[in-house]
């Protein structure tokens, strides 16, 4: 079984499915944006604010359900700023749980490998008493920064695929 490409920023001109969702949905003051750089990669930048009980910024992509049976890890080519981020997936947009995996960035280009069965169920930052991710479909992927501190951030993303 080969790879399942979820999104390749540099080879796609249609980014319409990507949206920013920050803590402003609950009264926070964090800001972020998604831009394309000269190489065609996504650049997710902004400022996380703790004001008004805020503390996160995210970018999300919703799509028609994709069959992920037989794939066991997400591979993401990216360049971070040395900060910690979360990669999140949802098997269904109507379900409460997001399955999350925290990863560190090095400041250099790297390929982050995330075992799908290590992605833990959470809702609004709280771990749920459910099994780790084991679904055969996904419908959302998301990158989130929320390290409990006010900070600016920059995450450059090339592509996201399952293997």
PDB file of C-alpha atoms in Angstrom:
ATOM      1  CA  UNK A   1       0.000   0.000   0.000  1.00  0.00           C
ATOM      2  CA  UNK A   2       1.419   3.370  -1.003  1.00  0.00           C
ATOM      3  CA  UNK A   3       0.786   6.794   0.454  1.00  0.00           C
ATOM      4  CA  UNK A   4      -2.509   8.661   0.736  1.00  0.00           C
ATOM      5  CA  UNK A   5      -1.920  12.338   0.046  1.00  0.00           C
ATOM      6  CA  UNK A   6      -4.141  14.497   2.270  1.00  0.00           C
ATOM      7  CA  UNK A   7      -2.791  17.831   1.038  1.00  0.00           C
ATOM      8  CA  UNK A   8       0.247  19.105  -0.863  1.00  0.00           C
ATOM      9  CA  UNK A   9       0.368  22.881  -0.542  1.00  0.00           C
ATOM     10  CA  UNK A  10       3.031  23.483  -3.177  1.00  0.00           C
ATOM     11  CA  UNK A  11       1.214  21.540  -5.898  1.00  0.00           C
ATOM     12  CA  UNK A  12      -2.319  22.749  -5.172  1.00  0.00           C
ATOM     13  CA  UNK A  13      -3.644  26.149  -6.140  1.00  0.00           C
ATOM     14  CA  UNK A  14      -6.986  25.556  -4.378  1.00  0.00           C
ATOM     15  CA  UNK A  15      -6.663  26.162  -0.656  1.00  0.00           C
ATOM     16  CA  UNK A  16     -10.354  27.054  -0.244  1.00  0.00           C
ATOM     17  CA  UNK A  17     -10.963  24.197   2.211  1.00  0.00           C
ATOM     18  CA  UNK A  18      -8.451  25.576   4.715  1.00  0.00           C
ATOM     19  CA  UNK A  19      -9.813  27.868   7.431  1.00  0.00           C
ATOM     20  CA  UNK A  20      -8.401  29.669  10.436  1.00  0.00           C
ATOM     21  CA  UNK A  21     -10.095  28.996  13.774  1.00  0.00           C
ATOM     22  CA  UNK A  22      -8.688  30.763  16.830  1.00  0.00           C
ATOM     23  CA  UNK A  23      -9.769  31.191  20.426  1.00  0.00           C
ATOM     24  CA  UNK A  24     -11.975  34.132  19.388  1.00  0.00           C
ATOM     25  CA  UNK A  25     -14.746  31.501  19.058  1.00  0.00           C
ATOM     26  CA  UNK A  26     -14.781  31.551  22.896  1.00  0.00           C
ATOM     27  CA  UNK A  27     -13.854  35.186  23.513  1.00  0.00           C
ATOM     28  CA  UNK A  28     -10.057  34.978  23.179  1.00  0.00           C
ATOM     29  CA  UNK A  29      -7.806  37.455  21.375  1.00  0.00           C
ATOM     30  CA  UNK A  30      -5.325  35.261  19.450  1.00  0.00           C
ATOM     31  CA  UNK A  31      -4.731  36.078  15.789  1.00  0.00           C
ATOM     32  CA  UNK A  32      -3.348  34.058  12.899  1.00  0.00           C
ATOM     33  CA  UNK A  33      -3.258  33.831   9.137  1.00  0.00           C
ATOM     34  CA  UNK A  34      -2.390  31.395   6.390  1.00  0.00           C
ATOM     35  CA  UNK A  35      -0.282  32.595   3.461  1.00  0.00           C
ATOM     36  CA  UNK A  36       1.627  31.051   0.562  1.00  0.00           C
ATOM     37  CA  UNK A  37       5.381  31.666   0.299  1.00  0.00           C
ATOM     38  CA  UNK A  38       7.550  31.742  -2.851  1.00  0.00           C
ATOM     39  CA  UNK A  39       8.101  27.965  -2.672  1.00  0.00           C
ATOM     40  CA  UNK A  40       4.323  27.436  -2.666  1.00  0.00           C
ATOM     41  CA  UNK A  41       4.232  26.172   0.920  1.00  0.00           C
ATOM     42  CA  UNK A  42       1.671  27.140   3.530  1.00  0.00           C
ATOM     43  CA  UNK A  43       2.910  29.547   6.184  1.00  0.00           C
ATOM     44  CA  UNK A  44       0.753  29.586   9.323  1.00  0.00           C
ATOM     45  CA  UNK A  45       1.724  32.580  11.498  1.00  0.00           C
ATOM     46  CA  UNK A  46       0.253  34.607  14.305  1.00  0.00           C
ATOM     47  CA  UNK A  47       0.166  35.543  17.956  1.00  0.00           C
ATOM     48  CA  UNK A  48      -1.331  33.442  20.729  1.00  0.00           C
ATOM     49  CA  UNK A  49      -2.893  35.597  23.454  1.00  0.00           C
ATOM     50  CA  UNK A  50      -4.008  34.491  26.905  1.00  0.00           C
ATOM     51  CA  UNK A  51      -6.397  37.459  27.260  1.00  0.00           C
ATOM     52  CA  UNK A  52     -10.081  36.669  27.916  1.00  0.00           C
ATOM     53  CA  UNK A  53      -9.237  33.025  28.719  1.00  0.00           C
ATOM     54  CA  UNK A  54      -7.842  32.513  25.213  1.00  0.00           C
ATOM     55  CA  UNK A  55      -4.727  30.620  24.300  1.00  0.00           C
ATOM     56  CA  UNK A  56      -4.851  28.894  20.928  1.00  0.00           C
ATOM     57  CA  UNK A  57      -4.671  29.413  17.180  1.00  0.00           C
ATOM     58  CA  UNK A  58      -5.424  26.773  14.567  1.00  0.00           C
ATOM     59  CA  UNK A  59      -5.823  26.063  10.872  1.00  0.00           C
ATOM     60  CA  UNK A  60      -8.210  23.342   9.756  1.00  0.00           C
ATOM     61  CA  UNK A  61      -9.166  21.508   6.591  1.00  0.00           C
ATOM     62  CA  UNK A  62     -12.528  19.778   6.109  1.00  0.00           C
ATOM     63  CA  UNK A  63     -13.047  17.346   3.240  1.00  0.00           C
ATOM     64  CA  UNK A  64     -15.288  14.524   2.077  1.00  0.00           C
ATOM     65  CA  UNK A  65     -14.606  11.401   4.175  1.00  0.00           C
ATOM     66  CA  UNK A  66     -11.416   9.615   3.152  1.00  0.00           C
ATOM     67  CA  UNK A  67     -10.915   5.915   3.765  1.00  0.00           C
ATOM     68  CA  UNK A  68      -7.781   5.530   5.900  1.00  0.00           C
ATOM     69  CA  UNK A  69      -8.032   1.797   6.597  1.00  0.00           C
ATOM     70  CA  UNK A  70      -4.604   0.190   6.265  1.00  0.00           C
ATOM     71  CA  UNK A  71      -2.637   3.385   6.963  1.00  0.00           C
ATOM     72  CA  UNK A  72      -0.867   3.599  10.301  1.00  0.00           C
ATOM     73  CA  UNK A  73       0.918   6.949  10.383  1.00  0.00           C
ATOM     74  CA  UNK A  74       0.680  10.542   9.266  1.00  0.00           C
ATOM     75  CA  UNK A  75       3.838  12.010   7.705  1.00  0.00           C
ATOM     76  CA  UNK A  76       4.058  15.788   7.617  1.00  0.00           C
ATOM     77  CA  UNK A  77       6.883  17.698   5.949  1.00  0.00           C
ATOM     78  CA  UNK A  78       7.270  21.014   7.728  1.00  0.00           C
ATOM     79  CA  UNK A  79       9.570  23.639   9.142  1.00  0.00           C
ATOM     80  CA  UNK A  80       8.658  25.057  12.518  1.00  0.00           C
ATOM     81  CA  UNK A  81      10.077  27.680  14.801  1.00  0.00           C
ATOM     82  CA  UNK A  82      11.237  25.427  17.638  1.00  0.00           C
ATOM     83  CA  UNK A  83       7.827  25.527  19.357  1.00  0.00           C
ATOM     84  CA  UNK A  84       5.409  22.695  20.143  1.00  0.00           C
ATOM     85  CA  UNK A  85       2.292  22.121  18.021  1.00  0.00           C
ATOM     86  CA  UNK A  86      -0.577  19.669  17.813  1.00  0.00           C
ATOM     87  CA  UNK A  87      -1.732  17.714  14.796  1.00  0.00           C
ATOM     88  CA  UNK A  88      -5.407  16.814  15.090  1.00  0.00           C
ATOM     89  CA  UNK A  89      -7.778  14.612  13.132  1.00  0.00           C
ATOM     90  CA  UNK A  90     -11.486  13.897  13.257  1.00  0.00           C
ATOM     91  CA  UNK A  91     -13.101  10.880  11.699  1.00  0.00           C
ATOM     92  CA  UNK A  92     -16.430  12.682  11.422  1.00  0.00           C
ATOM     93  CA  UNK A  93     -17.219  16.398  11.630  1.00  0.00           C
ATOM     94  CA  UNK A  94     -20.218  15.696  13.888  1.00  0.00           C
ATOM     95  CA  UNK A  95     -18.237  13.859  16.559  1.00  0.00           C
ATOM     96  CA  UNK A  96     -17.087  15.674  19.684  1.00  0.00           C
ATOM     97  CA  UNK A  97     -13.641  14.159  19.962  1.00  0.00           C
ATOM     98  CA  UNK A  98     -10.582  15.420  18.173  1.00  0.00           C
ATOM     99  CA  UNK A  99      -7.663  13.015  18.170  1.00  0.00           C
ATOM    100  CA  UNK A 100      -4.444  14.852  18.930  1.00  0.00           C
ATOM    101  CA  UNK A 101      -0.718  14.292  18.829  1.00  0.00           C
ATOM    102  CA  UNK A 102       1.798  16.828  20.163  1.00  0.00           C
ATOM    103  CA  UNK A 103       5.048  17.338  18.286  1.00  0.00           C
ATOM    104  CA  UNK A 104       8.102  19.547  18.625  1.00  0.00           C
ATOM    105  CA  UNK A 105       9.618  21.507  15.792  1.00  0.00           C
ATOM    106  CA  UNK A 106      13.359  21.947  15.393  1.00  0.00           C
ATOM    107  CA  UNK A 107      13.620  25.162  13.378  1.00  0.00           C
ATOM    108  CA  UNK A 108      14.787  23.098  10.373  1.00  0.00           C
ATOM    109  CA  UNK A 109      12.930  21.117   7.706  1.00  0.00           C
ATOM    110  CA  UNK A 110      11.758  17.817   9.158  1.00  0.00           C
ATOM    111  CA  UNK A 111       9.265  15.055   8.492  1.00  0.00           C
ATOM    112  CA  UNK A 112       7.081  14.467  11.520  1.00  0.00           C
ATOM    113  CA  UNK A 113       5.823  10.868  11.727  1.00  0.00           C
ATOM    114  CA  UNK A 114       2.715  10.422  13.848  1.00  0.00           C
ATOM    115  CA  UNK A 115       1.437   6.919  14.661  1.00  0.00           C
ATOM    116  CA  UNK A 116      -2.344   7.151  14.222  1.00  0.00           C
ATOM    117  CA  UNK A 117      -2.953   4.742  17.123  1.00  0.00           C
ATOM    118  CA  UNK A 118      -1.066   7.134  19.446  1.00  0.00           C
ATOM    119  CA  UNK A 119      -3.475  10.013  18.731  1.00  0.00           C
ATOM    120  CA  UNK A 120      -5.479  10.648  21.909  1.00  0.00           C
ATOM    121  CA  UNK A 121      -9.144  11.721  22.097  1.00  0.00           C
ATOM    122  CA  UNK A 122      -9.775  15.183  23.540  1.00  0.00           C
ATOM    123  CA  UNK A 123     -12.570  17.744  23.705  1.00  0.00           C
ATOM    124  CA  UNK A 124     -11.829  21.395  24.480  1.00  0.00           C
ATOM    125  CA  UNK A 125      -8.391  20.473  25.774  1.00  0.00           C
ATOM    126  CA  UNK A 126      -9.590  17.685  28.088  1.00  0.00           C
ATOM    127  CA  UNK A 127      -8.648  14.049  27.525  1.00  0.00           C
ATOM    128  CA  UNK A 128     -11.689  11.832  27.014  1.00  0.00           C
ATOM    129  CA  UNK A 129     -12.137   8.324  28.354  1.00  0.00           C
ATOM    130  CA  UNK A 130     -12.196   6.768  24.887  1.00  0.00           C
ATOM    131  CA  UNK A 131      -9.741   4.581  22.968  1.00  0.00           C
ATOM    132  CA  UNK A 132      -7.025   6.220  20.873  1.00  0.00           C
ATOM    133  CA  UNK A 133      -7.792   6.818  17.199  1.00  0.00           C
ATOM    134  CA  UNK A 134      -8.879   3.618  15.446  1.00  0.00           C
ATOM    135  CA  UNK A 135     -11.412   4.777  12.826  1.00  0.00           C
ATOM    136  CA  UNK A 136     -11.266   3.847   9.159  1.00  0.00           C
ATOM    137  CA  UNK A 137     -12.233   7.303   7.850  1.00  0.00           C
ATOM    138  CA  UNK A 138     -11.189  10.902   8.476  1.00  0.00           C
ATOM    139  CA  UNK A 139     -12.891  14.155   7.544  1.00  0.00           C
ATOM    140  CA  UNK A 140     -10.769  16.865   9.215  1.00  0.00           C
ATOM    141  CA  UNK A 141      -7.117  17.640   9.813  1.00  0.00           C
ATOM    142  CA  UNK A 142      -5.916  20.576  11.891  1.00  0.00           C
ATOM    143  CA  UNK A 143      -2.749  22.189  13.206  1.00  0.00           C
ATOM    144  CA  UNK A 144      -3.018  23.946  16.558  1.00  0.00           C
ATOM    145  CA  UNK A 145      -0.682  25.883  18.815  1.00  0.00           C
ATOM    146  CA  UNK A 146      -1.706  26.392  22.438  1.00  0.00           C
ATOM    147  CA  UNK A 147       1.205  26.018  24.836  1.00  0.00           C
ATOM    148  CA  UNK A 148      -0.322  27.912  27.752  1.00  0.00           C
ATOM    149  CA  UNK A 149       1.677  31.067  27.059  1.00  0.00           C
ATOM    150  CA  UNK A 150       1.450  34.203  24.996  1.00  0.00           C
ATOM    151  CA  UNK A 151       3.767  33.749  22.019  1.00  0.00           C
ATOM    152  CA  UNK A 152       4.127  34.425  18.329  1.00  0.00           C
ATOM    153  CA  UNK A 153       4.590  31.480  15.983  1.00  0.00           C
ATOM    154  CA  UNK A 154       5.490  30.422  12.450  1.00  0.00           C
ATOM    155  CA  UNK A 155       4.878  27.003  10.940  1.00  0.00           C
ATOM    156  CA  UNK A 156       5.663  26.283   7.274  1.00  0.00           C
ATOM    157  CA  UNK A 157       4.002  23.180   5.827  1.00  0.00           C
ATOM    158  CA  UNK A 158       4.818  21.427   2.563  1.00  0.00           C
ATOM    159  CA  UNK A 159       2.593  18.330   2.560  1.00  0.00           C
ATOM    160  CA  UNK A 160       0.555  15.936   4.684  1.00  0.00           C
ATOM    161  CA  UNK A 161       0.134  12.282   3.812  1.00  0.00           C
ATOM    162  CA  UNK A 162      -0.694   8.947   5.383  1.00  0.00           C
ATOM    163  CA  UNK A 163       1.483   5.856   5.050  1.00  0.00           C
TER     164      UNK A 163
END
